[in-house]
Coordinates of C-alpha atoms and ligand atoms in Angstrom, one line a residue:
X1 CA 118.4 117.9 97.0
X2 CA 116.4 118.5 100.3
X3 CA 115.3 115.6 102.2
X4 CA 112.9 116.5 105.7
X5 CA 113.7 113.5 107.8
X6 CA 110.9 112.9 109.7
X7 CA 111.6 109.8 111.5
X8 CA 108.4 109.9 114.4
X9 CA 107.0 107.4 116.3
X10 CA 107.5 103.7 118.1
X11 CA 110.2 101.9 115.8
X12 CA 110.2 105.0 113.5
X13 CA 113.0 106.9 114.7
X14 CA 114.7 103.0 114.3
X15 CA 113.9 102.4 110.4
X16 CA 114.6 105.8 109.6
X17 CA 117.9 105.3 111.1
X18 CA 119.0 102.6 109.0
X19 CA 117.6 104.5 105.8
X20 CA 119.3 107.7 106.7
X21 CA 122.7 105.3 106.6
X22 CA 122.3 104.2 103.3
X23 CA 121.1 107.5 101.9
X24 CA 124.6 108.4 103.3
X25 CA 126.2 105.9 101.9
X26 CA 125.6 106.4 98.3
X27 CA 127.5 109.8 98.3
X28 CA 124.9 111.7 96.7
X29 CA 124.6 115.7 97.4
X30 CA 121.5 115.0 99.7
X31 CA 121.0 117.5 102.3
X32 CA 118.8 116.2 105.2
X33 CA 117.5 118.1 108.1
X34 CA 115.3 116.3 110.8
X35 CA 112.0 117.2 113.0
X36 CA 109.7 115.7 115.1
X37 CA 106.4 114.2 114.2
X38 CA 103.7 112.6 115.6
X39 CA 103.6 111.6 119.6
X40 CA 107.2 112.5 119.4
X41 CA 106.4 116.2 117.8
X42 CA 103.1 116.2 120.6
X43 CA 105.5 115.9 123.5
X44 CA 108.0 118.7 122.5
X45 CA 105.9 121.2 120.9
X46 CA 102.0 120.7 121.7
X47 CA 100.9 119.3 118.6
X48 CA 101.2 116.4 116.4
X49 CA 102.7 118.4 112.9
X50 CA 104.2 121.6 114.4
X51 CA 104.7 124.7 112.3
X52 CA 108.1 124.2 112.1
X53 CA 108.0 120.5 111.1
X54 CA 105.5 121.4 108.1
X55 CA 107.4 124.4 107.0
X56 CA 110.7 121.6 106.6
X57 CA 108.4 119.4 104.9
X58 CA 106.6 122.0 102.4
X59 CA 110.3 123.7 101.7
X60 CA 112.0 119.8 100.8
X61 CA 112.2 118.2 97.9
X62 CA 110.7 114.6 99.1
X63 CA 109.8 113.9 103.0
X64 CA 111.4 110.7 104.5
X65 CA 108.8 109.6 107.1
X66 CA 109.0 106.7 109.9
X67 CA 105.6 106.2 111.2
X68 CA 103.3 107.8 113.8
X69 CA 101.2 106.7 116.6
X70 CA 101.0 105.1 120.2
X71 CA 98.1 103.9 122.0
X72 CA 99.2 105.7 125.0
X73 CA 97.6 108.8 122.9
X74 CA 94.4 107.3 121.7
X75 CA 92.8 109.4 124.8
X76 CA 93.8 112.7 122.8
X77 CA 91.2 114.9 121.4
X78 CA 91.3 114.1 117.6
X79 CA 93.4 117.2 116.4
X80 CA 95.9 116.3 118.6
X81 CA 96.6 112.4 117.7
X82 CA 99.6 111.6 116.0
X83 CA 97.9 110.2 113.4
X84 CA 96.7 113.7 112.1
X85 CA 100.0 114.4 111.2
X86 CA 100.4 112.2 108.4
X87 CA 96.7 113.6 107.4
X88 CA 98.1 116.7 107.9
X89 CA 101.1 116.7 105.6
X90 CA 98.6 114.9 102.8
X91 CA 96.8 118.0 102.8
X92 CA 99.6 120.9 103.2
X93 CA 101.6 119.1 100.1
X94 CA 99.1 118.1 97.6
X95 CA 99.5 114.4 97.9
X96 CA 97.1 113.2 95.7
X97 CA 98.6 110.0 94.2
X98 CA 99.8 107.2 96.3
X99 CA 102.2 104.6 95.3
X100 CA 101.7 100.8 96.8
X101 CA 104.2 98.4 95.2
X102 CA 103.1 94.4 96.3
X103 CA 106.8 93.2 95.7
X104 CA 107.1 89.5 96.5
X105 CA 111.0 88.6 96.9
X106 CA 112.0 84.9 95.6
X107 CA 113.5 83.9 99.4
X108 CA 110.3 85.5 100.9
X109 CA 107.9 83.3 98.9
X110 CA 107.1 80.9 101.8
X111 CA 106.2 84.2 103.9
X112 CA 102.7 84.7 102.0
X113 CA 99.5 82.7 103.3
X114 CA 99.0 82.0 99.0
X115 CA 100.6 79.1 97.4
X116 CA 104.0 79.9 96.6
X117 CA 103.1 79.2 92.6
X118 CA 100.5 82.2 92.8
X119 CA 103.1 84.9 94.2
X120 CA 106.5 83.7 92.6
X121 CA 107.8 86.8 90.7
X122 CA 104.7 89.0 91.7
X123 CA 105.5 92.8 91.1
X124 CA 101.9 94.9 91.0
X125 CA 101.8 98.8 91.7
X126 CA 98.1 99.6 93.1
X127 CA 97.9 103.7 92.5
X128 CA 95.5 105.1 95.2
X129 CA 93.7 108.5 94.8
X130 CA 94.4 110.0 98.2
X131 CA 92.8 113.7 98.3
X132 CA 89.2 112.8 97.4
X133 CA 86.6 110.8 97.1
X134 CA 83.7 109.6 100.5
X135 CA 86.7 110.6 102.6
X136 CA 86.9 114.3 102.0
X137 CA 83.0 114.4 101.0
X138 CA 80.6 115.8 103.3
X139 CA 80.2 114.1 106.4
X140 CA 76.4 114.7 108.1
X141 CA 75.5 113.3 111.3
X142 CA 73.6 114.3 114.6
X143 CA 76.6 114.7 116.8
X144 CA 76.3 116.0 120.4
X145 CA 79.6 117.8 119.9
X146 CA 82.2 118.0 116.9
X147 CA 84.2 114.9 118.2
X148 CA 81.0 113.6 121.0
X149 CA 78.8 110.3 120.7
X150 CA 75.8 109.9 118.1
X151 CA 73.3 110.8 121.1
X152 CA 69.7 109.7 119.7
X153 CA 71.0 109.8 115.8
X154 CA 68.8 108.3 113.2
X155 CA 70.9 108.7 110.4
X156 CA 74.5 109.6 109.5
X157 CA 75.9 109.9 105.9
X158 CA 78.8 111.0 103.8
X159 CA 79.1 111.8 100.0
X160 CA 81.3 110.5 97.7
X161 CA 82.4 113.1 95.1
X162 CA 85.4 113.3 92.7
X163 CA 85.6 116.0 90.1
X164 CA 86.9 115.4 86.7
X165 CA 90.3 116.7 87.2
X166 CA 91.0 114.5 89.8
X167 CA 89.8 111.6 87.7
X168 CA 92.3 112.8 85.1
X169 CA 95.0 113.4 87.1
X170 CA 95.4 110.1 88.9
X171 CA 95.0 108.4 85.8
X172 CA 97.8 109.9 83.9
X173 CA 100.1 109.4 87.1
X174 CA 98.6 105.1 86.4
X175 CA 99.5 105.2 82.8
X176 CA 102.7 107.3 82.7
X177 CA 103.6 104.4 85.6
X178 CA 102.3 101.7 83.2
X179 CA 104.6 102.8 80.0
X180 CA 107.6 102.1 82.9
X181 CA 106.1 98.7 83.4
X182 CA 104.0 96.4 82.0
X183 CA 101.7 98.3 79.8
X184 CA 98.7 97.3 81.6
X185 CA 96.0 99.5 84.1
X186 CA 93.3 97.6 85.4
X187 CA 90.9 101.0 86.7
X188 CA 88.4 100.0 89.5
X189 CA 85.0 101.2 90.2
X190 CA 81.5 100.4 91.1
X191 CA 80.3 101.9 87.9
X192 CA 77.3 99.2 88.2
X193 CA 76.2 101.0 91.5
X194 CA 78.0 104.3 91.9
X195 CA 77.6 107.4 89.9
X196 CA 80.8 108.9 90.9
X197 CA 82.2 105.6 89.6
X198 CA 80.9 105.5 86.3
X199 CA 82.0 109.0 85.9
X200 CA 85.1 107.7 87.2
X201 CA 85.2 105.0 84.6
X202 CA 84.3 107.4 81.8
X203 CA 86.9 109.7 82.6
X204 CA 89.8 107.0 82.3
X205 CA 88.3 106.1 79.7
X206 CA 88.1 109.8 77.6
X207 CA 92.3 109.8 79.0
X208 CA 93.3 106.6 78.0
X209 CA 92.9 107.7 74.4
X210 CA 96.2 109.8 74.9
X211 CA 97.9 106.5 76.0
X212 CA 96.9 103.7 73.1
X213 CA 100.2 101.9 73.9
X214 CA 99.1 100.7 77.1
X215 CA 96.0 98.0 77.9
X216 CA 93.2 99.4 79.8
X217 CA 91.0 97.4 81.8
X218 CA 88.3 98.2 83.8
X219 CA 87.1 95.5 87.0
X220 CA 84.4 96.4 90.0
X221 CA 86.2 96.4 92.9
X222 CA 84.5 93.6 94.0
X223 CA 86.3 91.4 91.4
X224 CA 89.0 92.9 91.8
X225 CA 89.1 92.2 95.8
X226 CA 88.6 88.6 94.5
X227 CA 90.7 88.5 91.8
X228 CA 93.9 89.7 93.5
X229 CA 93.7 86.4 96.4
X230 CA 92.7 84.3 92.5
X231 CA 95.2 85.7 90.3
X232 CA 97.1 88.3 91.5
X233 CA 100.1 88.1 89.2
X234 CA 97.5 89.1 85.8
X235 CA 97.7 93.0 87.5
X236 CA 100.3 95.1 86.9
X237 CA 99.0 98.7 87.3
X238 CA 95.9 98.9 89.6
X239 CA 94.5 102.9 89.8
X240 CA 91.2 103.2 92.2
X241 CA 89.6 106.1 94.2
X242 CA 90.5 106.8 97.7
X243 CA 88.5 104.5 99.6
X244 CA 88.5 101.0 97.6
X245 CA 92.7 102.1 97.4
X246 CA 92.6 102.1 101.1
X247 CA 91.1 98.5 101.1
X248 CA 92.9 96.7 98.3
X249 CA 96.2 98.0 98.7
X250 CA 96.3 96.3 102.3
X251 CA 94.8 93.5 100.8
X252 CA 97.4 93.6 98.0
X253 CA 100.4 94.3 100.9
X254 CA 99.3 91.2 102.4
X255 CA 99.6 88.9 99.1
X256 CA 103.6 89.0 100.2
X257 CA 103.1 88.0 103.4
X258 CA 105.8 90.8 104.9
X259 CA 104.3 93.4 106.1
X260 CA 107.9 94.7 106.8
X261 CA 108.9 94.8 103.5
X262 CA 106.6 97.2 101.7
X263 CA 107.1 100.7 100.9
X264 CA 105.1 103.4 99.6
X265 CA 105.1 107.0 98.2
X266 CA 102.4 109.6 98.2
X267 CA 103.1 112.2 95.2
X268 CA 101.6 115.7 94.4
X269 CA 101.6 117.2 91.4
X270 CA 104.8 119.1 91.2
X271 CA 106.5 115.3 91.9
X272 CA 107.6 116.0 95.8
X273 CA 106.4 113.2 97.6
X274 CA 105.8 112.0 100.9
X275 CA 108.1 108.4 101.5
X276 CA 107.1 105.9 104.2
X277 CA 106.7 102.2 104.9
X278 CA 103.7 100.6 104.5
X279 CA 103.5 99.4 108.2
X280 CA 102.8 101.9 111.7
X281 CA 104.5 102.1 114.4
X282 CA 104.5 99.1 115.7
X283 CA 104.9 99.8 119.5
X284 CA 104.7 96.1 120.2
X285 CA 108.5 95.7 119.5
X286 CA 109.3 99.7 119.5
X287 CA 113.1 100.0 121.2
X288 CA 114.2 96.2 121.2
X289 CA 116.5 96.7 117.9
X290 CA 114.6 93.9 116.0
X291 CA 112.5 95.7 113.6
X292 CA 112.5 95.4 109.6
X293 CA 114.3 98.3 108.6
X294 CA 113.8 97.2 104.7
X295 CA 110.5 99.1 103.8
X296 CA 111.9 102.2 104.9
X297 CA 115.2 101.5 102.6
X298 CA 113.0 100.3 100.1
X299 CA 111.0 103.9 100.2
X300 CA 114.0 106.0 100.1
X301 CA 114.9 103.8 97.1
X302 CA 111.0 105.6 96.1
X303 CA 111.8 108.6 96.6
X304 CA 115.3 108.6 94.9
X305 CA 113.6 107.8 92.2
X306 CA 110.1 109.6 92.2
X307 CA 111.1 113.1 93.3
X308 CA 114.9 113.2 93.3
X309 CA 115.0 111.9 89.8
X310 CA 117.8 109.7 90.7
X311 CA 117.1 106.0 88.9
X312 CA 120.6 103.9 89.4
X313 CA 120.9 105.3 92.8
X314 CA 117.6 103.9 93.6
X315 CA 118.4 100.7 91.4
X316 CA 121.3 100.4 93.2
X317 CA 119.3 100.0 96.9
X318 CA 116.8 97.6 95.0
X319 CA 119.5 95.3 94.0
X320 CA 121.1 95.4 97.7
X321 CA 118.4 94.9 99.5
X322 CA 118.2 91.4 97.1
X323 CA 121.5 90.9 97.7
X324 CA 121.1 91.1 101.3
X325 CA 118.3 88.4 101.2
X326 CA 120.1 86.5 98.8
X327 CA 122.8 86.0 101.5
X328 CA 120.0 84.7 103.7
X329 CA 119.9 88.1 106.0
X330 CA 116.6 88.0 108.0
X331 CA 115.1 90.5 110.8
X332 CA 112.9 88.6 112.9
X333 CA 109.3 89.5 111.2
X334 CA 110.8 87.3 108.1
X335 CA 112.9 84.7 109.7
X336 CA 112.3 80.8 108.6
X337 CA 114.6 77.8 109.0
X338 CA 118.0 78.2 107.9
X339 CA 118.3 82.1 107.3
X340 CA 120.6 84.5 109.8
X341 CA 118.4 86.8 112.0
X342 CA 119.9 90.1 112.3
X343 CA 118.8 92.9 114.2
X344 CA 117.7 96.2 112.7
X345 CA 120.5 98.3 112.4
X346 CA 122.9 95.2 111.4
X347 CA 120.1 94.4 108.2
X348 CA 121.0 98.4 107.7
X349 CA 124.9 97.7 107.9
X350 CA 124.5 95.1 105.4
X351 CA 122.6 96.8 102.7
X352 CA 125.1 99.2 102.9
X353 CA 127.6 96.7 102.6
X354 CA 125.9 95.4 99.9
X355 CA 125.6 98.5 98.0
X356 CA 129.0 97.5 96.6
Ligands
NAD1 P1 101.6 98.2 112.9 O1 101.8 98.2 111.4 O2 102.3 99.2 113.6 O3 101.9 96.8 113.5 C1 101.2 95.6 113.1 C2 102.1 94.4 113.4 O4 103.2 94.3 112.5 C3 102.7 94.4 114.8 O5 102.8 93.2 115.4 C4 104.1 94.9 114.6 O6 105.1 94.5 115.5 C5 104.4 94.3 113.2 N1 105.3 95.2 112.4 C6 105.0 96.4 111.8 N2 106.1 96.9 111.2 C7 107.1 96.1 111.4 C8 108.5 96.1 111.1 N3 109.0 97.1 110.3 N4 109.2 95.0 111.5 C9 108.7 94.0 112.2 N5 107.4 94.0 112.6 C10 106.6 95.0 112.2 O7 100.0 98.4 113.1 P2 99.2 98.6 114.4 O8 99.8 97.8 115.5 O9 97.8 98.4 114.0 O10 99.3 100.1 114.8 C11 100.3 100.6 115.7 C12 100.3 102.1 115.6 O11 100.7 102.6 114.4 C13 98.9 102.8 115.9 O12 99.0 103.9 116.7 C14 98.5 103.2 114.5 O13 97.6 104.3 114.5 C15 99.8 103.5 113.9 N6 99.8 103.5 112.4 C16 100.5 104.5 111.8 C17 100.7 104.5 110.4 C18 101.5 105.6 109.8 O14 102.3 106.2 110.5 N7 101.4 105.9 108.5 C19 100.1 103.5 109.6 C20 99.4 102.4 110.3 C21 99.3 102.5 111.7

């Protein structure tokens, strides 16, 4: 099993650290190899995703990634951000599905701006199509240069477009994820508005008859953006296009409060998958020691189970990280009254201590 490390950016190479330790730590024949990324990748080679680093990434079995990005680099042309790495590695592997698990821990209730009785024992997946959609449509606009201002534009448009294997793809990935949960997908469009959605809710529709043992709904995503701050434990599997993905899996990282805490996995078809935490870069605190190594665990726990097809050791990392909170563990981003603050690598120490 081949693991690309690709740790990156501001607190990356930090998280990825602590992830790396506990991937060691379970004595698994894992064999990592690690690249740069990112600003980091832009400093030693010339470019944000060099050759080298996507060739380690397309020959691995899953891709650990940290996070990508400085504001030092926001003068860069476009091509060269860091942030066109990660775009970059969506589009050289495939990654069409993306995983968002809104996990709120028991100890971590308080840590949501909800009421602690709407969040208790909340566990939804949102499944985002990431390859299509207004985002890879055709963009038209009266641009002065490729990457230049909008000098004396009248209009600018992009089309939103999704083909009907796409439709069918992402919503096999929902359902098979459903039959490991609970039975339900809520599928949501704009069908009232959008062609491509009702399409879109046609489709799922014509592929859910293949899965009759799981509940389909389907909600317009602007109930659905209202629903999950109303009711958000009534989801369990939420599958939506690219660009209403985008804004309701933040929406639905936020319902826990810890930003910290989330992981997520982008998948393509042949199941390697692309593994990072939910959060950037955060250059704020990048260096100090004090960042939430936890997402990062928890995406490795991902990818031991998505691509490595490696279930109790990815239980096994679920149930430390609890145990770990359990004990009252808490990096700085989740601290309250009464808990320990630990810095990042110690929190990484401890989950692999806890690992048993
Ligand atoms: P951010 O997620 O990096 O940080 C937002 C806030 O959350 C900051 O205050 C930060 O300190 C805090 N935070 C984030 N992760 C944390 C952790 N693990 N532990 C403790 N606190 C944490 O978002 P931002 O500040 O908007 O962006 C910073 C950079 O990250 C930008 O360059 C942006 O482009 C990049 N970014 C990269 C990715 C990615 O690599 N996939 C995703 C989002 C943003």
């Amino acid at each position: 099993m081949k693991i690309a490390i690709l740790p990156g950016d501001g607190i990356g190479p930090e998280i990825v650290a602590e992830a790396v330790k506990v991937l060691r730590a379970l004595a698994l024949p894992l064999e990592m190899e690690t690249a740069p990324v990112g600003g980091a990748a832009y400093e030693a080679a010339g470019h944000p995703l060099p050759e080298a680093t996507l060739k380690l990434a397309q020959q691995a079995d899953a891709v650990l990634f940290g996070a990508v990005g400085d504001w030092k680099y926001d003068t860069l042309p476009r091509p060269l951000r860091p942030e066109q790495a990660i775009l970059g590695l969506r589009k050289a592997l495939g990654l069409f599905a993306n995983f968002r698990p809104a996990i709120c821990y028991p100890e971590l209730t308080h840590a949501s701006s909800l009421k602690p009785e709407l969040v208790q024992g909340l566990d939804i997946l949102i499944i985002r199509e990431l390859t299509g959609d207004i985002y890879f449509g055709q963009p038209r606009g009266r641009r002065t240069a490729p990457d230049g201002p909008f000098a004396g534009a009248d209009e600018a448009f992009d089309t939103m477009r999704y083909s009907r294997p796409e439709i069918e793809r992402i919503a096999r990935v929902a359902f098979e994820a459903a039959r490991q949960r609970r039975r339900k997908v809520t599928s949501v469009d704009k069908a009232n508005v959008l062609e491509t959605f009702q399409f879109w809710k046609d489709v799922v529709t014509e592929v859910h008859r293949d899965y009759p043992d799981v509940e389909l709904e389907h909600m317009y995503v602007d109930n659905a953006a209202m629903q999950l701050v109303k009711a958000p434990k009534k989801f369990d599997v939420v599958v939506t296009g690219n660009m209403f993905g985008d804004i309701l899996s933040d929406e639905a990282a936020m319902l826990t409060g810890s930003i910290g805490m989330l992981p997520s996995a982008s998948l393509n078809e042949r199941g390697q998958g692309l593994y990072e935490p939910s959060h950037g870069s955060a250059p704020d605190i990048a260096g100090r020691g004090i960042a939430n190594p936890l997402a990062t665990i928890l995406s490795a726990a991902m990818m031991l189970r998505f691509s490595l097809k490696q279930p109790e050791a990815a239980r096994r990392i679920e149930a430390a990280v609890q145990k770990v909170l359990a004990q009252g563990l808490r990096t700085a981003d989740i601290a309250h009254e009464g808990c320990t603050v630990v810095g990042t690598a110690a929190m990484g120490d401890a989950v692999v201590r806890a690992l048993g």
